[in-house]
Coordinates of C-alpha atoms in Angstrom, one line a residue:
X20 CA -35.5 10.7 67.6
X21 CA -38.5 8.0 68.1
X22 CA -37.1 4.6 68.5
X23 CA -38.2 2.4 65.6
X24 CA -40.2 -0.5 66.9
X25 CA -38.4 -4.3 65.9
X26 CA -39.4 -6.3 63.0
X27 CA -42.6 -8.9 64.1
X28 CA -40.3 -11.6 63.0
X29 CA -37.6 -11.0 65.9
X30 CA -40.0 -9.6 68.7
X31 CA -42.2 -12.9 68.2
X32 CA -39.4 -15.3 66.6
X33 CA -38.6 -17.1 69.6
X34 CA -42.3 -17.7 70.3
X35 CA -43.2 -18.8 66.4
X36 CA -39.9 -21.0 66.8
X37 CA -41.5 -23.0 70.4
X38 CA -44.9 -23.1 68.3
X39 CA -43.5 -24.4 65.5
X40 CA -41.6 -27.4 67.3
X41 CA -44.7 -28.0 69.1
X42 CA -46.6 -29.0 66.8
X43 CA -43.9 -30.6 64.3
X44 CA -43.8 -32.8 67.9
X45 CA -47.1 -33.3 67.5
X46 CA -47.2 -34.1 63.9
X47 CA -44.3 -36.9 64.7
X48 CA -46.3 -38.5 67.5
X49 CA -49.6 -38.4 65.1
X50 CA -47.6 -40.1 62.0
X51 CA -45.8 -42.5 64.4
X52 CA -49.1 -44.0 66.2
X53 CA -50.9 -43.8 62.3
X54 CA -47.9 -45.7 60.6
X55 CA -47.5 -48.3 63.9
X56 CA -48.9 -51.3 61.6
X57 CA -46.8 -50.5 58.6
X58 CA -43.7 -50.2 60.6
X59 CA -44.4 -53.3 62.0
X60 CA -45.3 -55.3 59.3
X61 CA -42.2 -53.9 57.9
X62 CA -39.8 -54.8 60.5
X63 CA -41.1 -58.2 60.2
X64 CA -40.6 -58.9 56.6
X65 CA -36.8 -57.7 57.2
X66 CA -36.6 -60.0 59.6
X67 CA -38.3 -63.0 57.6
X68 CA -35.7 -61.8 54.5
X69 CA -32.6 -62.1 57.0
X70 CA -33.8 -65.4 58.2
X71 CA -34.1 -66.5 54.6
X72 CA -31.0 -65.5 53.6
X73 CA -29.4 -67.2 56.9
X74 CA -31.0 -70.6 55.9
X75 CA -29.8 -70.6 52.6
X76 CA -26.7 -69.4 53.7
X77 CA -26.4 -72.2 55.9
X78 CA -27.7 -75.2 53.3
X79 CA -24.9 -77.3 51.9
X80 CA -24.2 -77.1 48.1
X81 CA -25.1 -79.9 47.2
X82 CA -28.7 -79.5 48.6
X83 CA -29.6 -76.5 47.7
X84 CA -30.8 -77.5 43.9
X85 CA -33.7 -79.8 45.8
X86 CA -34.1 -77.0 47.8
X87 CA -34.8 -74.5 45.4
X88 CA -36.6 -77.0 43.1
X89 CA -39.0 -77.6 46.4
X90 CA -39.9 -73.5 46.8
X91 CA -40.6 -73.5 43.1
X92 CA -42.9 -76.0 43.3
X93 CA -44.9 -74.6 46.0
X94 CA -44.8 -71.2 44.5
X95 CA -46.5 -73.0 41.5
X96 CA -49.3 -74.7 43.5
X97 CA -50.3 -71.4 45.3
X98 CA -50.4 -69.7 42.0
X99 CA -52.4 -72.3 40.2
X100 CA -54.8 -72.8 43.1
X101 CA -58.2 -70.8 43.2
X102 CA -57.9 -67.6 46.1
X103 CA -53.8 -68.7 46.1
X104 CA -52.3 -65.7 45.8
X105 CA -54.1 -63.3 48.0
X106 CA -54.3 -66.5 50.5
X107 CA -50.3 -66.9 50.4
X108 CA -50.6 -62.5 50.5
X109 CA -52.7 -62.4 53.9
X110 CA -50.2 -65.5 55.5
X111 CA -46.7 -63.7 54.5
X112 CA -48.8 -60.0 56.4
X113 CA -49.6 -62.0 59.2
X114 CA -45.8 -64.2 59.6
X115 CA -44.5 -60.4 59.1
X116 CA -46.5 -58.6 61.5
X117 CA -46.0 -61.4 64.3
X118 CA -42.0 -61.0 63.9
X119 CA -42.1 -57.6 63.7
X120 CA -43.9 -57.5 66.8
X121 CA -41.7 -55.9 70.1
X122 CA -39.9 -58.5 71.5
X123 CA -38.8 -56.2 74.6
X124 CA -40.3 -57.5 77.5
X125 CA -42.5 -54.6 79.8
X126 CA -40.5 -53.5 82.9
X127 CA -41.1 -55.5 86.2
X128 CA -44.0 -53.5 88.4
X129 CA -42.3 -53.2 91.8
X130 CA -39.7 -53.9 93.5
X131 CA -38.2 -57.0 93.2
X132 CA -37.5 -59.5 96.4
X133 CA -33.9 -57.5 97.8
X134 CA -35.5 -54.1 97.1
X135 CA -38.4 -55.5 98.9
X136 CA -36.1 -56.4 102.0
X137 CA -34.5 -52.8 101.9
X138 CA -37.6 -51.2 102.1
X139 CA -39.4 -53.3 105.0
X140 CA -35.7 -53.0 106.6
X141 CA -36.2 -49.6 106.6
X142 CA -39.7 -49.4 107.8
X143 CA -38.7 -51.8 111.0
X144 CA -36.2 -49.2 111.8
X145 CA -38.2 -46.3 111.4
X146 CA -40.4 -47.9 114.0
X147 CA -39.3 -46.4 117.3
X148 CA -39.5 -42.5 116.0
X149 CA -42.6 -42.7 113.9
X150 CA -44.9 -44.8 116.6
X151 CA -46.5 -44.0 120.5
X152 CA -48.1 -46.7 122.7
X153 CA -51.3 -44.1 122.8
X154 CA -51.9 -44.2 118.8
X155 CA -55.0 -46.7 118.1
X156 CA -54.6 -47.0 114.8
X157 CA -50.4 -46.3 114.2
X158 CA -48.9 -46.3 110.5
X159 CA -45.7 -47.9 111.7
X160 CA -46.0 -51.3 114.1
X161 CA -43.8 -54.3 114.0
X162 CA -44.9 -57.1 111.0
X163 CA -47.2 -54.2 109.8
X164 CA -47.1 -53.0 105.8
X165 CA -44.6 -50.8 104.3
X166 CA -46.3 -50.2 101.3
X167 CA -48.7 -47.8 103.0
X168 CA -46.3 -45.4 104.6
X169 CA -43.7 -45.7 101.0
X170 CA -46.0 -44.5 98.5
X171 CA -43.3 -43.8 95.9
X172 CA -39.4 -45.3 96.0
X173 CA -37.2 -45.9 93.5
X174 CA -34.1 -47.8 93.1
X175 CA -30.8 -47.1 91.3
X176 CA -29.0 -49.8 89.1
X177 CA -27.1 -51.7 92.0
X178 CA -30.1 -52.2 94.0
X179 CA -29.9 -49.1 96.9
X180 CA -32.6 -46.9 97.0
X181 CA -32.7 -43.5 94.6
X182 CA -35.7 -41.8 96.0
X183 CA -38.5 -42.8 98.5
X184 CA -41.4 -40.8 100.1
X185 CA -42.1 -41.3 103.4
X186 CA -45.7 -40.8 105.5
X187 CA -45.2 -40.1 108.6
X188 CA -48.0 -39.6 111.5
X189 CA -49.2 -35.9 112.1
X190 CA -48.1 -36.0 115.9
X191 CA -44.3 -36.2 115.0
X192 CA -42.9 -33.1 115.8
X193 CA -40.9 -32.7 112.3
X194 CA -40.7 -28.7 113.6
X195 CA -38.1 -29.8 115.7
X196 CA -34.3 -29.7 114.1
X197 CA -33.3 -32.4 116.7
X198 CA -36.2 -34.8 115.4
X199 CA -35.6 -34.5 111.8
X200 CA -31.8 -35.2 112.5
X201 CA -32.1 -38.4 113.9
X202 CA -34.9 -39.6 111.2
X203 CA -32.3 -38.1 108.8
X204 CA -29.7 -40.0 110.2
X205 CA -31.4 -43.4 110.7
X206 CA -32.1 -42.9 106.7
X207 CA -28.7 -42.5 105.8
X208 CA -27.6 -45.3 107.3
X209 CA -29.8 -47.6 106.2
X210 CA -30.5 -46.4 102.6
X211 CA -26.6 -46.8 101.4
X212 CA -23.4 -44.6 103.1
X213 CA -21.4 -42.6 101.2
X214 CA -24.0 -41.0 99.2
X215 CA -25.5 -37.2 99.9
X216 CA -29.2 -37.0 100.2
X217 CA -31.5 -34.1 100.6
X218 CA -34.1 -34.3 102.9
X219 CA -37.5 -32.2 101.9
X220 CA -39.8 -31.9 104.5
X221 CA -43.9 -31.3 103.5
X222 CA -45.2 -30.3 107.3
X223 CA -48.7 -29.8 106.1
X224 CA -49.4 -33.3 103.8
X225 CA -47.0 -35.2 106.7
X226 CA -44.6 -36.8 104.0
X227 CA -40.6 -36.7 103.8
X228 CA -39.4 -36.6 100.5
X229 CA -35.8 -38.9 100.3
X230 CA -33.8 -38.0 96.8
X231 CA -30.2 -39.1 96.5
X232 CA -28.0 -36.3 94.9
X233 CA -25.6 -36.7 92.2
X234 CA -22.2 -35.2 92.8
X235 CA -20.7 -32.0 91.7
X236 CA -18.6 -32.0 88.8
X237 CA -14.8 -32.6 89.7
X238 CA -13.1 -30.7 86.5
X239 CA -14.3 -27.4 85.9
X240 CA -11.0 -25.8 85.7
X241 CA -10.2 -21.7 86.0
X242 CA -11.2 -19.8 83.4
X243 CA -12.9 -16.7 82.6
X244 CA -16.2 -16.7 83.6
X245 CA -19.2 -15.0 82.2
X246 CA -20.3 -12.8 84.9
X247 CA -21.2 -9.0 85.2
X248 CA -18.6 -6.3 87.5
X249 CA -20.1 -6.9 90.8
X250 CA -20.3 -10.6 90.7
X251 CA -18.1 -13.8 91.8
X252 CA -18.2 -17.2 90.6
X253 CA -17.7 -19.3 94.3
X254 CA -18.2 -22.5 92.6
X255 CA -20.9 -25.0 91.3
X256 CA -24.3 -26.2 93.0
X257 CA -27.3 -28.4 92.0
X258 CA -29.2 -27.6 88.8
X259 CA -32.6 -27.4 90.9
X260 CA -31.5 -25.1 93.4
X261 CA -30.4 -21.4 91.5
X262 CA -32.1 -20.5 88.1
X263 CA -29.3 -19.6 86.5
X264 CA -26.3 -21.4 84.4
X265 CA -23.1 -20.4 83.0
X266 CA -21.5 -22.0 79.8
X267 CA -18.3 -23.5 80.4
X268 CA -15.5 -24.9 78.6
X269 CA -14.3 -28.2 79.2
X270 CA -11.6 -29.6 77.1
X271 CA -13.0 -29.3 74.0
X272 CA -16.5 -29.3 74.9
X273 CA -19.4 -26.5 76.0
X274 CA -21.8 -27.3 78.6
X275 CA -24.0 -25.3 81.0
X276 CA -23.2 -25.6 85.2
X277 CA -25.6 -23.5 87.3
X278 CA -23.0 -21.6 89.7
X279 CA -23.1 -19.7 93.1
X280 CA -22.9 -16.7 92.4
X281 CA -21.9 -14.1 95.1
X282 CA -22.8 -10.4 94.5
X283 CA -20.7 -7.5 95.9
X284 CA -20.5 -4.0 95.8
X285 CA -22.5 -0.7 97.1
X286 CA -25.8 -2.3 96.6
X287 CA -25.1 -5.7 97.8
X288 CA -26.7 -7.2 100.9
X289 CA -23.8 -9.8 101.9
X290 CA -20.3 -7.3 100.9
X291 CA -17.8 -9.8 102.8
X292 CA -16.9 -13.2 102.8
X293 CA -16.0 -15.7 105.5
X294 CA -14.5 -19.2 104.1
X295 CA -14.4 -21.8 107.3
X296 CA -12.4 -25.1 106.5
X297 CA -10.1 -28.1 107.4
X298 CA -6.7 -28.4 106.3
X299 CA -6.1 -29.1 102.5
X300 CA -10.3 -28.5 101.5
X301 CA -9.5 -26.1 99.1
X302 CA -9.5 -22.5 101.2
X303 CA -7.0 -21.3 99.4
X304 CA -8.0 -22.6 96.3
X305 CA -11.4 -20.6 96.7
X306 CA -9.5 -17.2 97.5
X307 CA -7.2 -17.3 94.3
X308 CA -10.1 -18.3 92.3
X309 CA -12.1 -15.1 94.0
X310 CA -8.6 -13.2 93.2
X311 CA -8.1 -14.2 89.5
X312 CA -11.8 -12.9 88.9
X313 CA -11.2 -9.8 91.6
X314 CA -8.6 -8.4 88.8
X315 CA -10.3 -8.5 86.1
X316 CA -12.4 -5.1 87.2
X317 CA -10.4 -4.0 90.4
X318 CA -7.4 -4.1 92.7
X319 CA -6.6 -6.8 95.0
X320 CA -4.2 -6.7 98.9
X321 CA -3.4 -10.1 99.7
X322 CA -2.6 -11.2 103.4
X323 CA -1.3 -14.9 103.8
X324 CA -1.0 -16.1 107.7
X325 CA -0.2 -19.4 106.2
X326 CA 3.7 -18.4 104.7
X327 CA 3.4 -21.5 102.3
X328 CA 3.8 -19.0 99.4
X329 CA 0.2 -20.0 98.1
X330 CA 0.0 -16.7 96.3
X331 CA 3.4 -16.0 95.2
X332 CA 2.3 -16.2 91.3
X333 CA -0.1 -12.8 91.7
X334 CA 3.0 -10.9 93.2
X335 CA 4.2 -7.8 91.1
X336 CA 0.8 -8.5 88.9
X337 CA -1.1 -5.3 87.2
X338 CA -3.9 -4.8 89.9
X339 CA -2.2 -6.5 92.8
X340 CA -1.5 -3.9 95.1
X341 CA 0.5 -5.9 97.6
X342 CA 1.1 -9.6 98.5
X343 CA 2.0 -9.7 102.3
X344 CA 3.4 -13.0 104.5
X345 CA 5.1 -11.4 107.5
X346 CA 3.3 -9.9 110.7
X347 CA 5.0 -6.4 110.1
X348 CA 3.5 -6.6 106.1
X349 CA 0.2 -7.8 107.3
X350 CA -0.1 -4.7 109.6
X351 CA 1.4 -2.3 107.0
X352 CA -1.2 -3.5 104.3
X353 CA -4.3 -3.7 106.4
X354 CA -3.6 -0.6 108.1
X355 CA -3.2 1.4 104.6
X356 CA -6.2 -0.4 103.2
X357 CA -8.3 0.9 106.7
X358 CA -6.7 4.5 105.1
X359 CA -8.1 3.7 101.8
X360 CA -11.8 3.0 103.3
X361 CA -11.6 6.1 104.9
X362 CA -10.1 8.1 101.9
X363 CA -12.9 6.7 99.7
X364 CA -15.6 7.7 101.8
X365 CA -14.2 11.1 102.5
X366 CA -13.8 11.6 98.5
X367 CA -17.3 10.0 97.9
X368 CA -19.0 12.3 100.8
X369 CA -17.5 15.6 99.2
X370 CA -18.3 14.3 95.7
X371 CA -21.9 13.9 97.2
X372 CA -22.1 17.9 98.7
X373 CA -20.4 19.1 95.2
X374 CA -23.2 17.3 93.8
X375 CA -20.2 15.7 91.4
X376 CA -20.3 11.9 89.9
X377 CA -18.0 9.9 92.4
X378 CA -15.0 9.8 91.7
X379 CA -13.4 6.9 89.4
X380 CA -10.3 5.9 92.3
X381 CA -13.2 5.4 94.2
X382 CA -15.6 3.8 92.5
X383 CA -12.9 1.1 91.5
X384 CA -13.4 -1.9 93.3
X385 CA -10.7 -3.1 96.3
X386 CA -10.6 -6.4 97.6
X387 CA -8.7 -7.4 100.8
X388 CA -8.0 -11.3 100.8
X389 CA -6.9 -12.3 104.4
X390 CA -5.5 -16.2 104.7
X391 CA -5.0 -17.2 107.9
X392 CA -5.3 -14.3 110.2
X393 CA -4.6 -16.2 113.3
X394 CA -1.6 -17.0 112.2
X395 CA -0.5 -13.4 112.9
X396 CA -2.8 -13.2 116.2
X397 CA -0.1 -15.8 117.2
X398 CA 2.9 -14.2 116.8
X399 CA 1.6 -10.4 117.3
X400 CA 0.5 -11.7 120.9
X401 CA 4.4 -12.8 121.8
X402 CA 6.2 -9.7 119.6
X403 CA 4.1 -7.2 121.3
X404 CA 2.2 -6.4 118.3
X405 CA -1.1 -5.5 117.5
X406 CA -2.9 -8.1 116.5
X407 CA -4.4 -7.1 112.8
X408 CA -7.9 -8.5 112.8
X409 CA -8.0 -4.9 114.5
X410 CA -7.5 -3.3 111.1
X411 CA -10.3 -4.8 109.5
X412 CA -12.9 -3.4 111.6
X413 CA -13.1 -0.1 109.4
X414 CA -13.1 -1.8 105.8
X415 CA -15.9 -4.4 107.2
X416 CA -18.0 -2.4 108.4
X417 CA -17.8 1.0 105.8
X418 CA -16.4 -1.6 102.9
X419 CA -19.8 -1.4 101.3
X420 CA -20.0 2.1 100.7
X421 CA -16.6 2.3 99.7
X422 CA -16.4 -0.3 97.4
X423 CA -14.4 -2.6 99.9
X424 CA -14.1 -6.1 99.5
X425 CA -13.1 -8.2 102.3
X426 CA -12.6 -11.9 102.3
X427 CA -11.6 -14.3 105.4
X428 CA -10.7 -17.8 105.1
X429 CA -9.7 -19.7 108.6
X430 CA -9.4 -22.9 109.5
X431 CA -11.7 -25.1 112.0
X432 CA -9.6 -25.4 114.6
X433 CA -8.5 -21.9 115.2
X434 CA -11.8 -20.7 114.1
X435 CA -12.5 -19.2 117.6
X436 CA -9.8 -16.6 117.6
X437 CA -11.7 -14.5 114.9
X438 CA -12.2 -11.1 116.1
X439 CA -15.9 -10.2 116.7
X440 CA -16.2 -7.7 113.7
X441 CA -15.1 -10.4 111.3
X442 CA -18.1 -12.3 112.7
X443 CA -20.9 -10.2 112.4
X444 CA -19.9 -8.2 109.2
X445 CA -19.8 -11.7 107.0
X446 CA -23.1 -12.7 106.0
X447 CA -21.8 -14.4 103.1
X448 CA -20.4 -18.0 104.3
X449 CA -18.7 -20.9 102.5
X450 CA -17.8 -24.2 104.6
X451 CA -15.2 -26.4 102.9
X452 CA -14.2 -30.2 103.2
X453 CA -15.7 -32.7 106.0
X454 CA -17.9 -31.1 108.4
X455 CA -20.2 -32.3 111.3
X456 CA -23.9 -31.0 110.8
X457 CA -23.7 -28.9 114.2
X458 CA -20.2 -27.0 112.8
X459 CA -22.5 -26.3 109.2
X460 CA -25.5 -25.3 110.7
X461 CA -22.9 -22.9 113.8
X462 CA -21.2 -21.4 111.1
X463 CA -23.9 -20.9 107.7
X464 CA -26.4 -20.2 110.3
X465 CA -28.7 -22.3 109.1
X466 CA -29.0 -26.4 109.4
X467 CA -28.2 -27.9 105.6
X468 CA -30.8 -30.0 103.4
X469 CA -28.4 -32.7 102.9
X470 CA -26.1 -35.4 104.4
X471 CA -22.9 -34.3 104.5
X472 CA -20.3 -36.9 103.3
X473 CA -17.8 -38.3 105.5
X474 CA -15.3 -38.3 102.7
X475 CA -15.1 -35.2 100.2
X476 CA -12.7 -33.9 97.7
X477 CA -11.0 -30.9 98.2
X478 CA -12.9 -27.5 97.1
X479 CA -16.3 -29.7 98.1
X480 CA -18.3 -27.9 100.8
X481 CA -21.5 -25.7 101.4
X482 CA -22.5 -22.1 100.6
X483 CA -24.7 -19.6 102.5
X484 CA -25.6 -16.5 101.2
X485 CA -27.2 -14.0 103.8
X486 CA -30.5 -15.2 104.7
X487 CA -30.3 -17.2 101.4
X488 CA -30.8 -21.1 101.4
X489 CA -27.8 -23.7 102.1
X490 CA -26.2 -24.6 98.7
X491 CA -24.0 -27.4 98.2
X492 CA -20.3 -26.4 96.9
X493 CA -17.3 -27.8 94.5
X494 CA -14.8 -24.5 93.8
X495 CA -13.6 -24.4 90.4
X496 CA -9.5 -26.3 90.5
X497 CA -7.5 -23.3 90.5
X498 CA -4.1 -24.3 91.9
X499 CA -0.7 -22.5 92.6
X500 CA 1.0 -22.5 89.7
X501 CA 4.1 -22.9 91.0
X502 CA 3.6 -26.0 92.9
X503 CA 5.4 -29.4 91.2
X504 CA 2.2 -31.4 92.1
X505 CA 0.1 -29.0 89.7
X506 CA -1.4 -31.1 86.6
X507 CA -0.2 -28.9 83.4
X508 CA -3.7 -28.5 82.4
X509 CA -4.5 -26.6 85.5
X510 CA -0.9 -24.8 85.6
X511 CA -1.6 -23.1 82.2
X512 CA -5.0 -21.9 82.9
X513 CA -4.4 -20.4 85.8
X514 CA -1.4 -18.8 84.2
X515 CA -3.8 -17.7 81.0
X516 CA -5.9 -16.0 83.5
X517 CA -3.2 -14.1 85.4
X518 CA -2.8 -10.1 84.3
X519 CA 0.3 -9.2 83.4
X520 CA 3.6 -8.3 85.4
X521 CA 4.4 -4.4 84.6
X522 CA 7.0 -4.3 87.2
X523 CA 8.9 -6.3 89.3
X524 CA 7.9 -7.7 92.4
X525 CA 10.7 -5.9 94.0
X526 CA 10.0 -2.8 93.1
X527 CA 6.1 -2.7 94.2
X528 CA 4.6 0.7 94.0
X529 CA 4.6 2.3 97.8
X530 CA 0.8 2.4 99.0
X531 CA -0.9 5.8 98.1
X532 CA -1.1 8.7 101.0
X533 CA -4.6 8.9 102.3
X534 CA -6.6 12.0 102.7
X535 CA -7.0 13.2 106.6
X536 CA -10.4 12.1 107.6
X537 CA -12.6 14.7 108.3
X538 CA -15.8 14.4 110.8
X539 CA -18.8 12.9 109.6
X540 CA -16.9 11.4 106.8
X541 CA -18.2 7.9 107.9
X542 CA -21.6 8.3 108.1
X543 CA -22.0 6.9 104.6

């Protein structure tokens, strides 16, 4: 059957609709700019009425009979004189249009005298990185003008600077990450700590463009997000940086936050996770938020190194295959879900020389959420155990093909005992709470666009997708449950979002058997 072709009115509605406004704009403007004298003149006899009624308000009793005996009498000269009505006419227009006129003084052009002193401040100390003794004719010199080399600042409410453009000379190498690091620096110190910037660098018009950044929102709680299978919510970013926004609730309010959004699955470039952070930045919080959303489409084997209990309300949950703390658990779950990587692709290979659809226990997502895994490096090294960063090797590096999700969260300071797979397979990186610039630009890969902050909140950090630009961070609050310190707010929507218990978390279902795997099962 042809398909019918839609109504003109909805295949060019939203375009009549931005027309329409347009020019009802337009129109506004027009009538505004035509009706300017009326309104004015207006405005002014309201005003002449009020001050009337003020001053008669404000005349004694006793006088206001002379009073009103006086206005009477001058109303009946200007009546009885020749031309004294439109006369008395044109001088009531003009007294109404001159206090109807905008009182409002213009803005002050410039900067006053302290923004004045900031700013030549600032061009002293940008001296000794912006000058050579060889340049005849240098933009920066001691007693020389700032407003040539700051052709645009602006200043916030308290007086720091907001935004400033900076000229600097062609010879400085700004191609060098060590020399935009210290002009970066000296910046931040002298334009106001405490504050992020981003630093945008034009190499071919010589100018560095200084914008302070307003901070992430603090309450966006969990709750279900507005996503499609195959994609995670890590948190919020900038408006300018990703195109895309999701709609939120917030109390009893709707707004829009543009989100990082991490894509998984067989066609995804970045399949696995690695979350690098100091104690208390909000790890943990990131991987039950990536957990809550995990279950909403597939199944989810957690690994905690930590054995705080942080995950203790997913246990026995419909989709949550296995919740593991101890060394021998740890080995037991990653080893079955290596079984399971290699089951899928053995099922999805034959499915593939049948020339069948794959089948659906493959094609459901699993996720593998390790916390902590040198935790268990630790105490497999003195129980003569195998250390399980091992087992991840096969769901890292065939997880993509088999619908395998792995996720890694580690702390700074034991960073260095990940295993070398766990490295290379994670393209996808999130850094959490206070970090240097060298341990942001070691671990994302790339250096970041902005100051970070000595002080952050916890779930504040930076995100890296692949070869993808550095994002700032702040993970939706998604606390345990369980733990006293938990607002109730928070407690109950994390509990909203959590599936149901079917059994209980004694009584786990044992992990399926896997299918031998055959040769060239792999090569997927």
């Amino acid at each position: 059957m042809a398909r019918r072709p839609l109504p003109s009115i909805l295949s060019t509605g939203s375009a009549q609709i931005a027309r329409s406004r347009e020019l009802a704009r337009t129109a506004a403007d027009s009538a505004t700019d035509v009706l300017h004298p009326l309104i004015t003149i207006t405005r002014g006899l309201r005003r002449l009425a009020a001050a009337g009624r003020r001053r008669w308000t404000d005349t004694p009793k006793d006088k206001r009979g002379p009073l009103l005996f006086l206005a009477a009498s001058v109303v009946l000269v200007v009546a009885l004189a020749p031309y004294g009505p439109l006369l008395a006419v044109i001088a009531l227009m003009a007294a109404a249009a001159w206090h109807g006129r905008d009182t409002v003084p213009p803005p002050a052009e410039g900067p006053d005298e302290s923004q004045v002193k900031r700013l030549a401040s600032l061009y002293e100390a940008l001296i000794p990185y912006f000058s050579v003794e060889e340049d005849p004719a240098p933009l920066y010199t001691h007693g020389g003008d700032w407003e040539a080399v700051f052709p645009a600042h602006e200043f916030d409410p308290a007086g720091r600077i907001s935004h400033l453009t900076i000229r600097y000379p062609a010879y400085f190498p700004d191609g060098e990450s060590g020399a935009r690091a210290r002009i970066e620096q000296v910046l931040h110190a002298k334009s106001g700590r405490g504050r992020e910037f981003r630093f945008a660098w034009d190499e071919e018009g010589n100018q560095l463009s200084v914008t302070v950044l307003t901070p992430l929102p603090l309450d966006i709680a969990a709750q279900p997000f507005v996503t499609a299978p195959g994609e995670t919510v890590l948190g919020f970013t900038d408006p300018t940086e990703v195109q895309r926004t999701l709609p939120l609730t917030h109390g009893e309010q709707r707004r829009d936050v543009p989100p990082v959004v991490w894509r998984t699955g067989v066609r995804s470039t970045e399949p696995h996770l690695l979350v690098v952070g100091q104690p208390g930045s909000g790890t943990s919080t990131l991987l039950r938020s990536i957990a809550l959303q995990a279950l909403r489409h597939g199944d989810v084997v957690i690994v905690e190194g930590g054995g705080t209990g942080e995950y203790a309300c997913l246990t026995g949950r419909d989709g949550v295959l296995a919740v593991e703390c101890g060394v021998v658990g740890a080995t037991a779950g990653l080893e079955w879900a290596a079984h399971e990587t290699e089951r899928r692709l053995v099922a999805l290979n034959r499915a593939r020389q049948a020339g069948h659809p794959p089948p659906a226990d493959a094609r459901r997502p699993l996720w593998i959420l390790v916390d902590r895994p040198s935790a268990f490096a630790h105490v497999a090294a003195t129980g003569d155990h195998a250390d399980p960063q091992a087992l991840l090797q096969v769901p890292l590096r065939h997880g993509r093909a088999a619908n395998v999700t792995v996720v890694v969260a580690e702390q700074f300071d034991t960073a260095d005992t990940l295993s070398e797979p766990v490295l290379q397979q994670t393209r996808a990186r999130v850094v959490l709470g206070p970090a240097s610039p060298g341990q942001l630009a070691e671990f994302l890969g790339a250096p970041s666009h902005t100051t970070p902050a000595a002080q952050v909140p916890a779930g504040r950090g930076y995100a890296r997708l692949g070869n993808g630009p550095v994002l700032r961070l702040q993970v939706p609050r998604t606390p345990d449950p369980y733990d006293d310190a938990t607002t109730d707010a928070d407690r109950q929507a994390v509990l909203d979002l959590l599936p149901p218990r079917s059994h209980p978390a004694e009584t786990l279902p044992a992990p399926m058997e896997h299918l031998p795997v055959e040769a060239g099962a792999e090569s997927s």
